[in-house]
Tab-separated table of C-alpha atoms in Angstrom:
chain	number	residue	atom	x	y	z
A	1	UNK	CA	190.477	97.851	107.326
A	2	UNK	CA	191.865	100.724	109.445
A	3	UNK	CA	188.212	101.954	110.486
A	4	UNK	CA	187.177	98.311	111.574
A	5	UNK	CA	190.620	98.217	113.934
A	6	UNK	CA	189.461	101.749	115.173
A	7	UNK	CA	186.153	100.404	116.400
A	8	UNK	CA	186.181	96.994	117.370
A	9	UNK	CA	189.444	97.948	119.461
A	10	UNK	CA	187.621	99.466	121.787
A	11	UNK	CA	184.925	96.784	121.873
A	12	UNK	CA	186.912	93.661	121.496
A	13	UNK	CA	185.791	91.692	124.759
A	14	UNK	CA	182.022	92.441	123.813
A	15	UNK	CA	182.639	92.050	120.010
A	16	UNK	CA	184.368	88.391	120.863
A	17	UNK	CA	181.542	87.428	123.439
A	18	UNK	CA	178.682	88.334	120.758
A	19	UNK	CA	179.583	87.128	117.773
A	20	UNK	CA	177.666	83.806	115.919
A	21	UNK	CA	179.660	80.825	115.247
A	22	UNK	CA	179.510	79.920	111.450
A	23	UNK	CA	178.697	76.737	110.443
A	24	UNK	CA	181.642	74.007	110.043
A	25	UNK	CA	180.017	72.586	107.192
A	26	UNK	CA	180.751	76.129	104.838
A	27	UNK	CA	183.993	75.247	105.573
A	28	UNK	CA	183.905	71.396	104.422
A	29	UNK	CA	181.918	72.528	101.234
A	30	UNK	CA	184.976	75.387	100.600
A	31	UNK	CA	187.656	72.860	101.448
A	32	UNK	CA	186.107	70.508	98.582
A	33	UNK	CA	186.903	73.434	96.038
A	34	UNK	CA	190.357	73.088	96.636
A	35	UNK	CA	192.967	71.239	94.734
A	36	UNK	CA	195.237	71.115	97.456
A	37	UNK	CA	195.099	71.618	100.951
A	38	UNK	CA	197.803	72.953	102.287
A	39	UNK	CA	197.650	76.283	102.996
A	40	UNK	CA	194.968	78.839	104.230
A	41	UNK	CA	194.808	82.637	104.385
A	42	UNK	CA	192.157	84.241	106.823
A	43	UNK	CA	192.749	87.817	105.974
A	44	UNK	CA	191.118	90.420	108.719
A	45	UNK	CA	190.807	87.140	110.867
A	46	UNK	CA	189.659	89.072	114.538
A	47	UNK	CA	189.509	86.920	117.201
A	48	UNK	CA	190.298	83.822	114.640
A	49	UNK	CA	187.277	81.905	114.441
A	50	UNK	CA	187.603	81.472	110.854
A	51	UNK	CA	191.063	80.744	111.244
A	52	UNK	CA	190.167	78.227	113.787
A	53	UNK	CA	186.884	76.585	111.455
A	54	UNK	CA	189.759	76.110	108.017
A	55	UNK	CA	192.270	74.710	110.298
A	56	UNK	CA	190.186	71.363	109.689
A	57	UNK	CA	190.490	71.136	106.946
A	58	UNK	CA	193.995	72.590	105.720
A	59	UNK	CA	197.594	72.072	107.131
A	60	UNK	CA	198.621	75.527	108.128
A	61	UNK	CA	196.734	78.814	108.105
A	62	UNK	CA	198.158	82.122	108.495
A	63	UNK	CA	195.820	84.426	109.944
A	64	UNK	CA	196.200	88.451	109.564
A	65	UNK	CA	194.748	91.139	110.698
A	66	UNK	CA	196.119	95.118	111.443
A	67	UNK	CA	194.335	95.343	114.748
A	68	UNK	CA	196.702	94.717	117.460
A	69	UNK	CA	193.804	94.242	120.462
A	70	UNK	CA	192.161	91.669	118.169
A	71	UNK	CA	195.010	89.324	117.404
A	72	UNK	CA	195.810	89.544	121.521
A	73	UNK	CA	192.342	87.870	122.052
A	74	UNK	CA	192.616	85.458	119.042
A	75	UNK	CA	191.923	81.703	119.338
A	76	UNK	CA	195.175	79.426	119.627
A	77	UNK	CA	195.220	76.435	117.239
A	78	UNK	CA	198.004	74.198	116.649
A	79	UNK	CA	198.011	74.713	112.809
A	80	UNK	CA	197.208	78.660	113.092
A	81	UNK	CA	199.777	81.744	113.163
A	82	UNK	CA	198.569	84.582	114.198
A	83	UNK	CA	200.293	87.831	112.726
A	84	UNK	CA	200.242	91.895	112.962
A	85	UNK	CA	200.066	93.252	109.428
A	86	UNK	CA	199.642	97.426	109.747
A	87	UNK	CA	198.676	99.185	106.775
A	88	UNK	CA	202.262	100.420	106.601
A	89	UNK	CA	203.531	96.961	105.791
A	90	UNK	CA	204.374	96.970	102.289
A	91	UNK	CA	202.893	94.871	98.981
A	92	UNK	CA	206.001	92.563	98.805
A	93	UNK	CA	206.437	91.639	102.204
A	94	UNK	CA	202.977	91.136	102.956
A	95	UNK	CA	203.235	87.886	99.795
A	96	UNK	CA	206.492	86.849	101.319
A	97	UNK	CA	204.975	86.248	104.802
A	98	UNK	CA	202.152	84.408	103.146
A	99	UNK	CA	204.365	82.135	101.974
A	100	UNK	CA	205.298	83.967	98.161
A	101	UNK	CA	203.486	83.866	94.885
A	102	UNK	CA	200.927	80.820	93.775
A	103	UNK	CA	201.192	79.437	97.431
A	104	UNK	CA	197.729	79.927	98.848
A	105	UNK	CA	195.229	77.010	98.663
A	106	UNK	CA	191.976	79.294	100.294
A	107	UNK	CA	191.661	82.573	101.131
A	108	UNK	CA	189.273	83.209	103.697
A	109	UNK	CA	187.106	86.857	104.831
A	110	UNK	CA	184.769	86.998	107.276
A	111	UNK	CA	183.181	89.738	108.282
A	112	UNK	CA	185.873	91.993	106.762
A	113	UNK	CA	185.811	92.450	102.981
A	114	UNK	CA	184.076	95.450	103.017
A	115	UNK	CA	186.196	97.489	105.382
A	116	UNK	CA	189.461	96.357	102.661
A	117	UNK	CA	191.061	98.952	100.179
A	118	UNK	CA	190.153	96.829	97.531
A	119	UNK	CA	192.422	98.218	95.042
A	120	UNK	CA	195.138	97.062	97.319
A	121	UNK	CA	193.486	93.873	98.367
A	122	UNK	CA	192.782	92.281	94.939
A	123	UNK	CA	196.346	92.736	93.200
A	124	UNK	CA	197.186	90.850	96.600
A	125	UNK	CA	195.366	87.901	96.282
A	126	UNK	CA	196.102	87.160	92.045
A	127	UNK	CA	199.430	87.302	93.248
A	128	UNK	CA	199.290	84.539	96.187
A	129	UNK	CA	196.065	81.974	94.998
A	130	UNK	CA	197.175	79.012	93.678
A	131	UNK	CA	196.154	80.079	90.117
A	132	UNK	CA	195.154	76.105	89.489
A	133	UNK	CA	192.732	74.905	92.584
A	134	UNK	CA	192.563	78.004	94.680
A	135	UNK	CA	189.464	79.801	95.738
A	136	UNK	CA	189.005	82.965	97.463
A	137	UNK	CA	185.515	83.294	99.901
A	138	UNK	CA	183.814	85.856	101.769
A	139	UNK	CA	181.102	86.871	103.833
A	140	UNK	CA	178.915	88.951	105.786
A	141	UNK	CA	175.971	88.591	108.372
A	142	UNK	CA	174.091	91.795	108.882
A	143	UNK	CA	170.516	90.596	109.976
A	144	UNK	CA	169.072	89.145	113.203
A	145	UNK	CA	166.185	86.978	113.101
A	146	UNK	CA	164.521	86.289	116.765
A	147	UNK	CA	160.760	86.623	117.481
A	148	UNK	CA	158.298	89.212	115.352
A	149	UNK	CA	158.312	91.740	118.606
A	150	UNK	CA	161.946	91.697	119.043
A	151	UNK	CA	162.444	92.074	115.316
A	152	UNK	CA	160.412	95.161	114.806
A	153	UNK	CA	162.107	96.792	117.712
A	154	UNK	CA	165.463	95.770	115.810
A	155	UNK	CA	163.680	96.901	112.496
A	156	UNK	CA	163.343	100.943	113.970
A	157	UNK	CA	167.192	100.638	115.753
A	158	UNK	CA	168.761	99.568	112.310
A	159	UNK	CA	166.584	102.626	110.257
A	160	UNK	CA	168.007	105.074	113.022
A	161	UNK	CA	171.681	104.423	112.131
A	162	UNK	CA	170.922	105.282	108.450
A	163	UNK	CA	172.670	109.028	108.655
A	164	UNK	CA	175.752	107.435	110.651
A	165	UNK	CA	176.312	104.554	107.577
A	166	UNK	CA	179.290	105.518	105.504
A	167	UNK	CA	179.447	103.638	102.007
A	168	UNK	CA	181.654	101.453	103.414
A	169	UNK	CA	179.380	99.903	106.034
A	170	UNK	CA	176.564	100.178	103.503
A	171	UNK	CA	177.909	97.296	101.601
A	172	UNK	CA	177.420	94.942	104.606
A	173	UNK	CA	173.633	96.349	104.714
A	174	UNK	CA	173.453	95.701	100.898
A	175	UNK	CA	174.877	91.739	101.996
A	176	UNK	CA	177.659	92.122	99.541
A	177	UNK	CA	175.516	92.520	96.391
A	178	UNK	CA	177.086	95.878	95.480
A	179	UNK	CA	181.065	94.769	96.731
A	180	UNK	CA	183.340	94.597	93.593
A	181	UNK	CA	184.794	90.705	93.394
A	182	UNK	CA	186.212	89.969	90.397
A	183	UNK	CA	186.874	86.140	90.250
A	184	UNK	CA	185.097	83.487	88.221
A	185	UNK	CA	182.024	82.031	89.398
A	186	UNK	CA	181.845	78.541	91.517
A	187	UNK	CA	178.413	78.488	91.961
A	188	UNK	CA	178.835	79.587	95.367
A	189	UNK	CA	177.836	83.201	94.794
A	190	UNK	CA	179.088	85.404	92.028
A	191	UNK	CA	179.256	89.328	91.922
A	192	UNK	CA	175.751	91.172	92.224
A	193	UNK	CA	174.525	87.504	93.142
A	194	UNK	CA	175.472	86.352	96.600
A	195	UNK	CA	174.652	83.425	98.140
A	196	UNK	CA	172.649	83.779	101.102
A	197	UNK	CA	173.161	81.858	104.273
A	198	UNK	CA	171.592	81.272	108.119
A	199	UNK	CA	173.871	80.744	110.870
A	200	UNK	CA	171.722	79.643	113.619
A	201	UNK	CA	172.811	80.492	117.392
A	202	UNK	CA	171.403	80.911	120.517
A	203	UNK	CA	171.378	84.075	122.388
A	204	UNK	CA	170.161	85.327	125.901
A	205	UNK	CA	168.941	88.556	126.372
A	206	UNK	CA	172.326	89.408	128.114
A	207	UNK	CA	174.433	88.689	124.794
A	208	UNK	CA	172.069	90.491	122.440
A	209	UNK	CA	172.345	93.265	124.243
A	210	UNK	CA	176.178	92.993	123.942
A	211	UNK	CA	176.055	91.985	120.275
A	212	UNK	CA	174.060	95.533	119.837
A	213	UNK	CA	176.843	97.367	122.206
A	214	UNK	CA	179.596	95.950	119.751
A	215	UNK	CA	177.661	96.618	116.649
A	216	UNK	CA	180.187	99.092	114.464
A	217	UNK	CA	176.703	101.733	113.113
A	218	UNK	CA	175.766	101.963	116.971
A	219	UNK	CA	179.236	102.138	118.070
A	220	UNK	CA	180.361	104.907	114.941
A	221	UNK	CA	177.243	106.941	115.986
A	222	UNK	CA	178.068	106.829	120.192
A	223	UNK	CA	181.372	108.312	118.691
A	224	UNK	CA	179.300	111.223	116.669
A	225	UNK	CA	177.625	111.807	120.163
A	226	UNK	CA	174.352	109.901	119.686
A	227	UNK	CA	173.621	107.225	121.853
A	228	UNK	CA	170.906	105.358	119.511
A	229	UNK	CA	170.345	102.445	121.777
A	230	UNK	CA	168.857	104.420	124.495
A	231	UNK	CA	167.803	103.267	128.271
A	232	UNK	CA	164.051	103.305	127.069
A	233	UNK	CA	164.363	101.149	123.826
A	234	UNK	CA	166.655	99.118	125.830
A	235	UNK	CA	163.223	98.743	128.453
A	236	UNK	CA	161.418	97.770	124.942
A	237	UNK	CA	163.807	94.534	124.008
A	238	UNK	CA	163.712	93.034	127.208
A	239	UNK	CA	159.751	93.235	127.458
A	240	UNK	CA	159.542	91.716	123.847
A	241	UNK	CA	162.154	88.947	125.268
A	242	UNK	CA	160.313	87.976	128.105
A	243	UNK	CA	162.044	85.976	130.353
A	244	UNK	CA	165.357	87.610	130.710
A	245	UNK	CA	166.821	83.687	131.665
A	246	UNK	CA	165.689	82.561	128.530
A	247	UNK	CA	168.299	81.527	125.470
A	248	UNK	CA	166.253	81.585	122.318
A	249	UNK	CA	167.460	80.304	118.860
A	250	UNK	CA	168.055	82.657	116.583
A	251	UNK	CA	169.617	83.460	113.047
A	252	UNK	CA	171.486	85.558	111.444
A	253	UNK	CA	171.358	86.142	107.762
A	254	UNK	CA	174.888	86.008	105.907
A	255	UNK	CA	176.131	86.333	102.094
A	256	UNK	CA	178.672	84.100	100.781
A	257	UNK	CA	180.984	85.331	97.794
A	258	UNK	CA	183.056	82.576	96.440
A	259	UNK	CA	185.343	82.701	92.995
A	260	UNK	CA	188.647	81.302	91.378
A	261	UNK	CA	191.355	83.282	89.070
């Protein structure tokens, strides 16, 4: 979680501006899971738009994440608090703010699992799901899908951030189908068997080109001293776009990871 805070930090206006909206109705189908629906966990929650989608559907949600600059930019929602939890913040109190043992209804990760301590994570959430109705659910997006040009351009950017990858970003590249997640299966995706997902958006040129400037492989390698989105592949996305005015529908590809205790 720490390296995530590191990154997107520095990037949080472009990182909130670029980011796709996720479909309401993932959170409908997850809400039907539920035995209850009182309370929600969006763990590494950003700027909150997860927080923000669950609110629908469940009376409170407590939303955490460890980066500071993130939670100041967070969505406000009547039925969400927002709250600072640094990696120094211990076990215990961390289950006590969530509201104590068997107390959470859904616990919600998006975009986030993979930067976790695991280890650390897990214990945490077999202590606070409701053991009886609860349901834990993750994801990732880590493809774009907009025309065959702009795609093959995107195709040679994502090979060139192969020797800047650490394991940890590899499991978003993988789509979660190497990530540990040891819960029983809800037919929603399982370990080694995530579900996969489009979230459809539209993007202009402008915010694709800020979704790539936010984008933690080109961001960790600019910090290595390699600027991998250079001035002349830059020149070749906005010839494959076209018309620089023009929004075009696009997709991303997610994984969904979904499990009870």
């Amino acid at each position: 979680m720490a390296q995530l805070a590191a990154l997107s930090g520095k990037q949080a206006d472009e990182y909130l501006n670029a980011r796709p909206k996720y479909p309401t109705i993932w959170y409908k189908v997850l809400a039907g899971r539920t035995s209850n629906h009182k309370v929600a966990w969006d763990v590494g929650t950003g700027n909150g738009q997860a927080a923000i989608g669950v609110a629908e559907y469940y009376e409170k949600v407590v939303a955490t994440d460890i980066n500071e600059s993130q939670l100041q930019r967070a969505m406000k929602h009547p039925k969400v608090t927002y709250h600072h939890t640094p990696s120094s913040m211990s076990d215990d109190d961390l289950v006590t703010l969530l509201g104590g043992e068997n107390s959470i209804d859904i616990i919600i990760a998006a975009q986030a699992l993979h930067y976790f301590d695991l280890k650390r994570f897990y214990p945490i959430v077999k202590r606070v799901l409701r053991k009886q109705g609860g349901i834990i659910a993750v994801w990732v997006y880590n493809d774009l899908i907009i025309t065959p040009k702009v795609d093959s351009i995107m195709k040679r950017l994502v090979d060139s951030t192969l020797p800047f990858r650490n394991p940890t970003m590899n499991l978003a590249f993988d789509g979660y189908r190497t990530i540990e997640f040891p819960f029983k299966n809800i037919r929603m995706g399982t370990q080694g068997r995530p579900k996969a997902l489009d979230i459809p958006h539209k993007l202009s040129l402008n915010g694709f080109l800020g979704f790539l400037k936010s984008w933690q492989p080109l961001v960790k390698a600019k910090e290595q001293g390699e600027d991998l989105l250079t001035s002349c592949m830059i020149d070749e996305f906005k010839e494959a776009w076209g018309d620089d005015k023009q929004v075009k529908n696009v997709f991303y590809k997610a994984y969904m990871l979904a499990g009870k205790l």
